[in-house]
XYZ file of C-alpha atoms in Angstrom:
588
model
C 80.516 45.884 -59.490
C 84.224 46.387 -60.351
C 85.165 49.677 -61.967
C 86.449 47.880 -65.075
C 82.977 46.454 -65.721
C 80.762 49.355 -64.650
C 82.831 52.080 -66.272
C 85.074 50.988 -69.165
C 86.429 54.544 -69.467
C 88.209 54.050 -66.132
C 90.435 51.476 -67.828
C 93.723 52.308 -69.585
C 93.245 53.311 -73.210
C 94.468 49.981 -74.606
C 91.767 48.140 -72.648
C 89.206 50.730 -73.672
C 90.080 49.840 -77.267
C 89.528 46.153 -76.501
C 86.146 47.034 -74.969
C 85.330 49.116 -78.079
C 86.079 46.354 -80.612
C 84.791 43.410 -78.606
C 81.258 43.591 -80.092
C 82.690 42.911 -83.566
C 83.594 39.367 -82.563
C 80.141 38.824 -81.002
C 77.988 40.664 -83.531
C 75.153 39.204 -85.582
C 77.797 38.283 -88.171
C 79.865 36.481 -85.562
C 79.776 33.105 -87.316
C 81.092 34.591 -90.540
C 83.800 36.439 -88.612
C 84.700 33.408 -86.534
C 84.681 31.225 -89.639
C 87.148 33.585 -91.306
C 89.345 33.505 -88.200
C 89.112 29.693 -88.149
C 90.152 29.485 -91.803
C 93.041 31.838 -91.072
C 94.127 29.574 -88.215
C 93.957 26.478 -90.453
C 96.137 28.181 -93.054
C 98.563 29.173 -90.289
C 98.727 25.519 -89.217
C 99.455 24.647 -92.844
C 102.316 27.168 -92.833
C 103.736 25.556 -89.705
C 103.376 22.102 -91.268
C 105.268 23.262 -94.349
C 107.987 24.727 -92.109
C 108.380 21.329 -90.372
C 108.436 19.530 -93.712
C 111.062 21.982 -94.987
C 113.175 21.302 -91.897
C 113.234 17.558 -92.602
C 113.793 18.241 -96.294
C 116.959 20.183 -95.416
C 118.151 17.205 -93.410
C 117.572 14.798 -96.301
C 119.185 17.172 -98.790
C 122.436 17.623 -96.865
C 122.595 13.913 -96.078
C 122.269 13.223 -99.815
C 125.038 15.709 -100.529
C 127.238 14.150 -97.849
C 126.579 10.687 -99.299
C 127.065 11.980 -102.854
C 123.840 10.184 -103.869
C 122.461 11.545 -107.160
C 119.219 9.536 -106.980
C 118.438 10.845 -103.513
C 119.328 14.378 -104.650
C 116.895 14.172 -107.587
C 114.181 12.911 -105.233
C 114.801 15.864 -102.919
C 114.580 18.273 -105.871
C 111.171 16.842 -106.787
C 110.087 17.030 -103.140
C 111.167 20.651 -102.972
C 109.117 21.453 -106.086
C 106.039 20.159 -104.266
C 106.910 22.085 -101.085
C 107.514 25.213 -103.187
C 104.122 24.952 -104.932
C 102.231 24.290 -101.706
C 104.021 27.170 -99.952
C 102.997 29.621 -102.671
C 99.384 28.363 -102.610
C 99.049 28.485 -98.817
C 100.760 31.894 -98.617
C 98.471 33.369 -101.272
C 95.323 31.975 -99.634
C 96.503 33.125 -96.218
C 97.167 36.646 -97.491
C 93.738 36.823 -99.141
C 91.869 35.674 -96.026
C 93.921 37.881 -93.709
C 93.383 41.012 -95.797
C 89.677 40.276 -96.100
C 89.421 40.026 -92.310
C 91.460 43.221 -91.885
C 89.204 45.152 -94.252
C 86.002 43.796 -92.704
C 87.101 44.674 -89.168
C 88.283 48.108 -90.274
C 84.962 48.750 -92.045
C 82.977 47.729 -88.964
C 85.010 49.931 -86.623
C 85.044 52.865 -89.067
C 81.244 52.777 -89.408
C 80.889 52.491 -85.625
C 82.941 55.631 -85.020
C 81.328 57.460 -87.942
C 77.930 56.721 -86.422
C 79.124 58.297 -83.175
C 80.932 61.206 -84.845
C 78.112 62.145 -87.218
C 75.309 61.707 -84.658
C 73.818 64.547 -82.599
C 76.384 66.962 -84.098
C 79.265 65.342 -82.171
C 81.634 66.329 -85.001
C 80.812 69.948 -84.185
C 80.564 69.758 -80.384
C 83.962 68.029 -80.075
C 85.574 71.319 -81.078
C 84.412 72.802 -77.769
C 85.111 69.752 -75.613
C 88.334 69.096 -73.740
C 90.146 65.821 -74.278
C 92.502 64.020 -76.644
C 90.504 64.042 -79.873
C 92.459 66.314 -82.223
C 92.148 65.462 -85.926
C 89.186 63.093 -85.537
C 89.059 62.564 -89.312
C 92.654 61.317 -89.252
C 91.908 59.030 -86.322
C 88.964 57.509 -88.167
C 90.671 57.221 -91.547
C 94.271 56.402 -90.583
C 94.500 55.226 -86.969
C 91.682 52.702 -87.367
C 93.495 51.309 -90.402
C 96.770 50.972 -88.516
C 95.162 49.535 -85.389
C 93.092 46.880 -87.175
C 95.647 45.867 -89.803
C 98.529 45.670 -87.356
C 96.485 43.895 -84.686
C 95.581 41.051 -87.057
C 99.088 40.861 -88.511
C 100.636 40.785 -85.042
C 98.089 38.228 -83.802
C 98.867 35.954 -86.742
C 102.613 36.235 -86.286
C 102.228 35.545 -82.548
C 100.141 32.422 -83.137
C 102.599 31.266 -85.802
C 105.510 31.839 -83.422
C 103.797 29.923 -80.600
C 103.090 26.983 -82.912
C 106.667 27.015 -84.189
C 107.856 27.147 -80.595
C 105.766 24.132 -79.619
C 106.881 21.985 -82.571
C 110.539 22.951 -82.977
C 111.324 22.590 -79.271
C 110.650 18.871 -79.675
C 112.562 18.656 -82.981
C 115.603 20.503 -81.631
C 115.566 18.530 -78.384
C 115.775 15.245 -80.301
C 118.435 16.499 -82.716
C 120.828 18.165 -80.269
C 121.491 15.078 -78.159
C 123.247 15.542 -74.813
C 126.164 17.666 -73.725
C 128.509 16.484 -70.985
C 130.195 19.323 -69.147
C 133.978 18.803 -69.179
C 135.421 17.559 -65.855
C 131.967 16.810 -64.382
C 129.350 14.109 -64.462
C 126.719 16.638 -65.483
C 124.948 15.832 -68.748
C 122.549 18.339 -70.322
C 120.000 16.650 -72.602
C 118.779 18.724 -75.530
C 121.345 21.412 -74.758
C 120.603 23.374 -77.945
C 117.056 24.006 -76.672
C 118.470 25.520 -73.486
C 120.895 27.645 -75.509
C 118.054 28.827 -77.765
C 116.026 29.977 -74.757
C 119.063 31.719 -73.228
C 119.963 33.359 -76.555
C 116.405 34.585 -77.194
C 115.775 35.667 -73.581
C 118.987 37.674 -73.410
C 118.267 39.247 -76.794
C 114.664 40.101 -75.898
C 115.626 41.611 -72.550
C 118.317 43.816 -74.074
C 116.034 44.692 -76.969
C 113.205 45.761 -74.666
C 115.564 47.946 -72.646
C 117.006 49.542 -75.786
C 113.597 50.003 -77.425
C 111.769 51.502 -74.448
C 111.800 55.087 -75.855
C 110.191 53.899 -79.087
C 106.539 53.753 -77.939
C 106.301 57.357 -76.747
C 108.233 58.710 -79.725
C 105.977 56.793 -82.151
C 102.829 58.141 -80.511
C 104.209 61.682 -80.627
C 105.196 61.333 -84.299
C 101.730 60.130 -85.320
C 100.176 63.140 -83.564
C 102.370 65.742 -85.271
C 101.983 63.989 -88.645
C 98.206 64.298 -88.260
C 98.593 67.978 -87.340
C 100.590 68.567 -90.518
C 97.962 66.859 -92.689
C 95.205 68.887 -91.042
C 97.107 72.164 -91.493
C 97.722 71.522 -95.184
C 94.083 70.500 -95.703
C 92.961 73.739 -94.034
C 95.156 75.752 -96.398
C 93.719 73.886 -99.391
C 90.134 74.459 -98.274
C 90.765 78.200 -97.813
C 93.129 78.643 -100.754
C 91.096 81.413 -102.408
C 90.911 83.552 -99.260
C 94.615 83.036 -98.610
C 95.489 84.029 -102.185
C 93.294 87.139 -102.079
C 94.899 88.285 -98.841
C 98.399 87.304 -100.021
C 98.741 85.182 -96.911
C 100.971 82.567 -98.521
C 103.951 83.680 -96.448
C 102.095 83.204 -93.170
C 100.728 79.844 -94.279
C 104.158 78.729 -95.456
C 105.639 79.686 -92.100
C 102.832 77.884 -90.271
C 103.319 74.740 -92.383
C 107.052 75.046 -91.741
C 106.445 75.050 -87.984
C 104.189 72.019 -88.298
C 106.864 70.208 -90.290
C 109.479 71.245 -87.742
C 107.365 69.415 -85.158
C 107.332 66.409 -87.497
C 111.109 66.655 -87.780
C 111.497 66.690 -84.010
C 109.148 63.728 -83.688
C 111.013 61.898 -86.442
C 114.363 62.526 -84.755
C 113.036 61.281 -81.426
C 111.760 58.140 -83.114
C 115.120 57.751 -84.876
C 116.867 57.824 -81.496
C 114.378 55.229 -80.296
C 115.132 53.052 -83.314
C 118.922 53.404 -83.141
C 119.467 51.123 -80.191
C 116.983 48.490 -81.185
C 117.989 48.376 -84.867
C 121.714 48.230 -84.118
C 121.186 45.448 -81.632
C 118.818 43.559 -83.956
C 121.361 43.689 -86.784
C 124.066 42.065 -84.661
C 121.600 39.659 -83.099
C 120.331 38.548 -86.509
C 123.817 38.218 -88.026
C 124.959 35.886 -85.231
C 121.808 33.740 -85.256
C 122.573 31.509 -88.319
C 126.210 30.962 -87.276
C 125.854 30.368 -83.546
C 124.111 26.932 -83.583
C 126.490 25.561 -86.226
C 129.513 26.591 -84.186
C 128.029 25.092 -81.023
C 127.047 21.768 -82.646
C 130.125 21.507 -84.901
C 132.132 19.388 -82.373
C 129.455 16.667 -82.519
C 129.610 16.636 -86.313
C 133.411 16.474 -86.263
C 133.227 13.673 -83.692
C 130.954 11.714 -86.026
C 127.942 11.628 -83.690
C 125.935 13.901 -85.954
C 125.506 13.788 -89.735
C 125.710 16.893 -91.910
C 121.969 16.739 -92.506
C 121.244 16.558 -88.783
C 123.659 19.443 -88.145
C 121.931 21.662 -90.721
C 118.461 20.660 -89.523
C 119.478 21.425 -85.938
C 120.853 24.809 -87.002
C 117.616 25.612 -88.843
C 115.489 24.411 -85.930
C 117.581 26.599 -83.603
C 116.902 29.617 -85.816
C 113.197 28.830 -85.998
C 112.928 28.403 -82.258
C 114.947 31.518 -81.490
C 112.934 33.593 -83.969
C 109.720 32.415 -82.320
C 111.065 33.307 -78.882
C 112.197 36.699 -80.204
C 108.712 37.683 -81.345
C 108.369 40.534 -78.807
C 111.618 42.220 -79.783
C 111.148 41.649 -83.523
C 107.724 43.301 -83.424
C 108.443 46.052 -80.931
C 108.100 48.823 -83.518
C 104.804 47.498 -84.897
C 103.493 46.920 -81.377
C 104.288 50.529 -80.500
C 102.617 51.782 -83.681
C 99.536 49.621 -83.133
C 99.225 50.695 -79.488
C 99.576 54.379 -80.353
C 96.835 54.169 -83.004
C 94.560 52.077 -80.791
C 94.956 54.641 -77.990
C 94.061 57.501 -80.372
C 90.933 55.667 -81.568
C 89.885 54.789 -78.012
C 90.471 58.372 -76.862
C 88.211 59.760 -79.610
C 85.489 57.236 -78.837
C 85.817 57.937 -75.127
C 85.321 61.697 -75.635
C 82.261 61.068 -77.813
C 80.818 58.883 -75.055
C 81.351 61.787 -72.679
C 79.316 63.978 -75.028
C 76.541 61.384 -74.942
C 76.664 61.356 -71.155
C 76.347 65.135 -71.123
C 73.281 64.866 -73.329
C 71.745 62.599 -70.657
C 72.507 64.984 -67.793
C 69.603 66.357 -65.737
C 67.967 69.283 -67.487
C 69.328 71.808 -64.982
C 72.812 71.166 -66.413
C 72.014 71.444 -70.116
C 69.632 73.024 -72.575
C 66.617 70.769 -73.033
C 65.462 70.522 -76.624
C 61.988 69.126 -77.192
C 58.733 69.524 -79.070
C 55.770 71.577 -77.938
C 52.587 72.754 -79.554
C 52.092 72.924 -83.271
C 52.864 76.288 -84.882
C 54.909 77.593 -81.914
C 58.597 77.968 -81.100
C 58.960 78.471 -77.346
C 61.918 79.557 -75.183
C 61.383 78.896 -71.477
C 63.793 80.393 -68.963
C 66.583 79.826 -71.468
C 70.173 80.422 -70.370
C 73.005 80.320 -72.906
C 76.558 79.761 -71.701
C 80.000 79.146 -73.126
C 81.499 75.637 -72.832
C 83.622 76.960 -69.948
C 80.481 77.952 -68.035
C 80.484 81.737 -68.690
C 76.887 83.019 -68.930
C 76.012 84.710 -72.220
C 72.347 85.463 -71.655
C 69.678 84.195 -69.282
C 65.971 84.384 -68.527
C 64.914 84.319 -72.162
C 61.176 83.622 -72.254
C 59.466 84.005 -75.585
C 56.910 82.401 -77.871
C 57.126 82.806 -81.638
C 54.069 81.858 -83.689
C 53.814 80.411 -87.158
C 54.011 83.137 -89.797
C 55.848 85.715 -87.670
C 58.964 87.549 -88.886
C 61.464 88.086 -86.063
C 64.736 89.980 -86.417
C 67.390 88.912 -83.879
C 70.188 91.396 -83.165
C 72.726 92.219 -80.470
C 75.975 90.535 -79.406
C 77.034 88.112 -82.182
C 78.241 85.522 -79.650
C 74.775 85.435 -78.073
C 72.682 85.579 -81.234
C 74.686 82.888 -82.998
C 74.630 80.864 -79.776
C 70.822 80.965 -79.902
C 70.899 79.891 -83.562
C 73.059 76.880 -82.639
C 71.001 76.054 -79.551
C 67.778 75.831 -81.583
C 69.652 73.648 -84.083
C 70.744 71.326 -81.259
C 74.415 72.217 -81.642
C 74.789 74.154 -78.396
C 73.893 72.209 -75.212
C 75.772 74.525 -72.856
C 73.462 76.357 -70.504
C 70.013 75.386 -69.223
C 66.368 76.002 -69.817
C 64.062 74.651 -72.468
C 63.525 75.104 -76.204
C 60.275 73.666 -77.552
C 60.343 73.254 -81.309
C 57.115 73.392 -83.326
C 55.542 69.975 -83.433
C 54.157 70.311 -86.939
C 57.469 70.547 -88.831
C 61.160 70.963 -88.408
C 63.173 74.151 -88.595
C 65.451 74.756 -91.585
C 68.686 76.577 -90.801
C 70.555 78.672 -93.340
C 73.948 79.867 -92.155
C 76.179 82.625 -93.469
C 78.100 80.056 -95.518
C 75.508 77.591 -96.883
C 76.699 74.045 -97.427
C 77.118 73.355 -101.153
C 78.123 69.721 -101.708
C 80.338 68.858 -104.648
C 78.311 67.546 -107.564
C 75.808 68.876 -110.062
C 74.144 72.220 -109.465
C 70.808 70.390 -109.429
C 72.118 68.220 -106.569
C 73.190 71.367 -104.690
C 69.702 72.882 -104.990
C 67.913 69.618 -104.151
C 70.069 68.848 -101.083
C 69.251 67.110 -98.749
C 66.893 65.448 -101.229
C 68.149 63.455 -104.176
C 68.560 65.083 -107.625
C 65.403 64.666 -109.680
C 63.053 65.356 -106.774
C 62.208 68.789 -108.219
C 61.178 69.519 -111.785
C 63.239 71.697 -114.092
C 60.543 74.348 -113.957
C 60.768 74.453 -110.149
C 64.553 74.668 -110.278
C 64.455 77.518 -112.809
C 61.843 79.372 -110.748
C 63.964 79.087 -107.586
C 67.060 80.400 -109.386
C 65.039 83.267 -110.859
C 63.651 84.240 -107.453
C 67.164 84.202 -105.943
C 68.509 86.393 -108.741
C 70.904 83.844 -110.243
C 69.103 82.910 -113.452
C 72.494 82.942 -115.152
C 73.261 79.646 -113.395
C 70.255 77.845 -114.938
C 72.179 76.509 -117.995
C 74.645 74.869 -115.576
C 72.152 72.704 -113.680
C 73.704 69.472 -114.962
C 77.278 70.720 -114.571
C 79.419 69.087 -111.857
C 81.794 71.325 -109.929
C 83.017 72.353 -106.490
C 80.497 75.176 -106.142
C 81.689 76.428 -102.768
C 85.069 77.058 -104.376
C 84.144 78.471 -107.786
C 81.286 80.770 -106.723
C 81.635 83.994 -104.721
C 79.933 84.192 -101.332
C 77.037 86.262 -102.700
C 76.199 83.618 -105.313
C 76.525 80.910 -102.655
C 74.031 82.756 -100.451
C 71.719 83.085 -103.459
C 71.821 79.303 -103.921
C 71.036 78.823 -100.229
C 67.970 81.045 -100.579
C 66.961 79.308 -103.834
C 67.042 76.048 -101.890
C 64.543 77.563 -99.400
C 62.216 78.481 -102.252
C 62.340 74.890 -103.518
C 61.789 73.171 -100.179
C 59.163 75.632 -98.842
C 60.005 75.066 -95.144
C 57.398 76.309 -92.610
C 60.119 77.562 -90.220
C 63.320 79.279 -91.414
C 66.208 80.428 -89.244
C 68.669 82.675 -91.100
C 72.125 83.437 -89.692
C 73.489 86.467 -91.591
C 72.393 84.628 -94.728
C 72.218 87.864 -96.814
C 75.180 89.800 -95.425
C 77.090 89.488 -98.718
C 74.457 91.704 -100.417
C 74.238 95.465 -100.576
C 71.199 97.062 -98.837
C 69.080 96.958 -102.007
C 69.954 93.327 -102.544
C 68.980 92.460 -98.983
C 65.695 94.327 -99.381
C 64.956 92.361 -102.536
C 65.753 89.014 -100.875
C 63.571 89.664 -97.825
C 60.698 90.943 -99.996
C 60.994 87.868 -102.173
C 61.009 85.498 -99.158
C 57.870 87.217 -97.819
C 56.235 86.665 -101.203
C 57.407 83.081 -101.855
C 57.057 81.833 -98.264
C 53.951 83.730 -97.114
C 53.005 81.309 -94.332
C 56.512 80.522 -93.112
C 58.057 81.795 -89.911
C 61.241 83.753 -90.526
C 63.836 84.274 -87.793
C 66.685 86.405 -89.055
C 69.996 87.033 -87.317
C 71.401 90.219 -88.779
C 73.139 93.367 -87.640
C 71.842 95.528 -90.496
C 69.136 97.918 -89.198
C 67.697 98.274 -92.705
C 66.044 94.844 -92.374
C 63.616 95.961 -89.645
C 60.769 96.849 -92.075
C 60.665 93.212 -93.206
C 59.993 91.884 -89.686
C 57.178 92.166 -87.168
C 59.324 91.962 -84.029
C 62.916 92.509 -83.040
C 64.674 90.479 -80.322
C 67.786 92.127 -78.853
C 70.247 89.806 -77.111
C 73.337 91.188 -75.421
C 75.836 89.471 -73.179
C 74.573 89.217 -69.579
C 71.700 91.619 -70.278
C 67.949 91.164 -70.118
C 66.545 90.019 -73.490
C 64.271 92.653 -75.063
C 61.509 92.461 -77.683
C 60.702 95.520 -79.805
C 58.055 96.061 -82.464
C 59.167 96.591 -86.051
C 57.541 98.448 -88.919
C 55.982 95.586 -90.834
C 53.913 97.311 -93.491
C 56.132 96.151 -96.352
C 56.139 92.497 -95.335
C 52.393 92.586 -94.577
C 51.800 94.074 -98.010
C 53.801 91.280 -99.628
C 51.917 88.619 -97.656
C 48.614 90.131 -98.754
């Protein structure tokens, strides 16, 4: 099988994009999509028909003016009113159908990439994967828009130009007559058609040569623009921390460097535009005059009427414009290609992640389900994405109801946290999750979605799933009863609340959901020792049958756990016993 069929990723990016979007035109909605495309084509044919009608109307108008016929002039005014009305109607319908198709295609492609990006934690794993996928949010939001909108606009203009080319070649050939070369017997029929092809070919060739630097400079500019947007968004998301540390100067300097890159990219694109724009200006200024000057001798000789002369000049312009489609759309082609390449590159890297997930188990961490009420690590090896071993030969079984404190090297302990969550495939070995229920993970910075406080506590369930009494009880257990009057209030809670209150809400969410397995990653490190003691005592009381795995580097938490697992880089994992009288007392 050819490489292009067996492995689409071996193709150039532009063809990878074609392979990516091809299913849209053959999906279960294909008849609706194809019907929309067919309607768009019919409206394009109507536009071409109106252009032909307008060409003959110009001929009749100038003939009426030359004949000084008022009756014919009034008839042409009435005819133009009809052409004018039909042109507005067809243009409006065409715009509506085209934009509907653009939006539908963009929606389909956006959802396709979102499904890939937000599946199996690809949005997280991409951060540790090599490849061209920087600013994936910008590629999904902006580059898909540019690629789909421009592709349809360019396709329409190309079809329109080809139809104009096919019709106005015949019109111009009939109007231009023949040209006899002086001093020879050579006669060139339809000489204006030949001149139109020579004029457009010469212009396109020079334009392509002058506009060659534009594609690379456009691609580079879009990349640095996305970097600037991402940098500013990062500063906005961390505005409180930056303000507290008085880091505005550093952030301003960083944003200045990002904008300097934008300036360089803009200047390179400006250089790319200079040649093509200067040439296009001269090319366009000469276009309306050139055919009149060439055909003027026939009009002066009386072999061509004024109407025919003006129709021939307009047909020449139409034909030349159609032939000049590549040069006229060079900038949009470059922009569309750059965005399509960025979308295809992101999709390609996500496919590589999927392929890694299908690798033989000796090349990745295998995540599966085992017996009920057990979390099992079998010959587990954790590694960095670059292959560096963090820890190996971890064999352990944790039973339902145990309390295990995990300490040691933060890179290793947090790597284990992510591996159990399915976010860390690097390494090998096996993790068997309990078959009776899933594991709930609570990180150092719990996710608090924007919305009502009730929605924050109920997440990932919908607001209203828990009663008010349950919500109040959870807040009381977590020590944030003062937030109870704000349950219906909508705010950005991760921004307005300090980290300690955010961690309290994360723990309150555990009390509400009553998960049988809980994995905590420094989820109480914002508390003082007494506060941590209270939280662990409370969790033992409120979740008496739940398994608690706690990543923490505070030795004072040992009394709340039955075992302690020590993980250090490239060292043998060790289990120690902990004093568990306090937790056992709470369970009893």
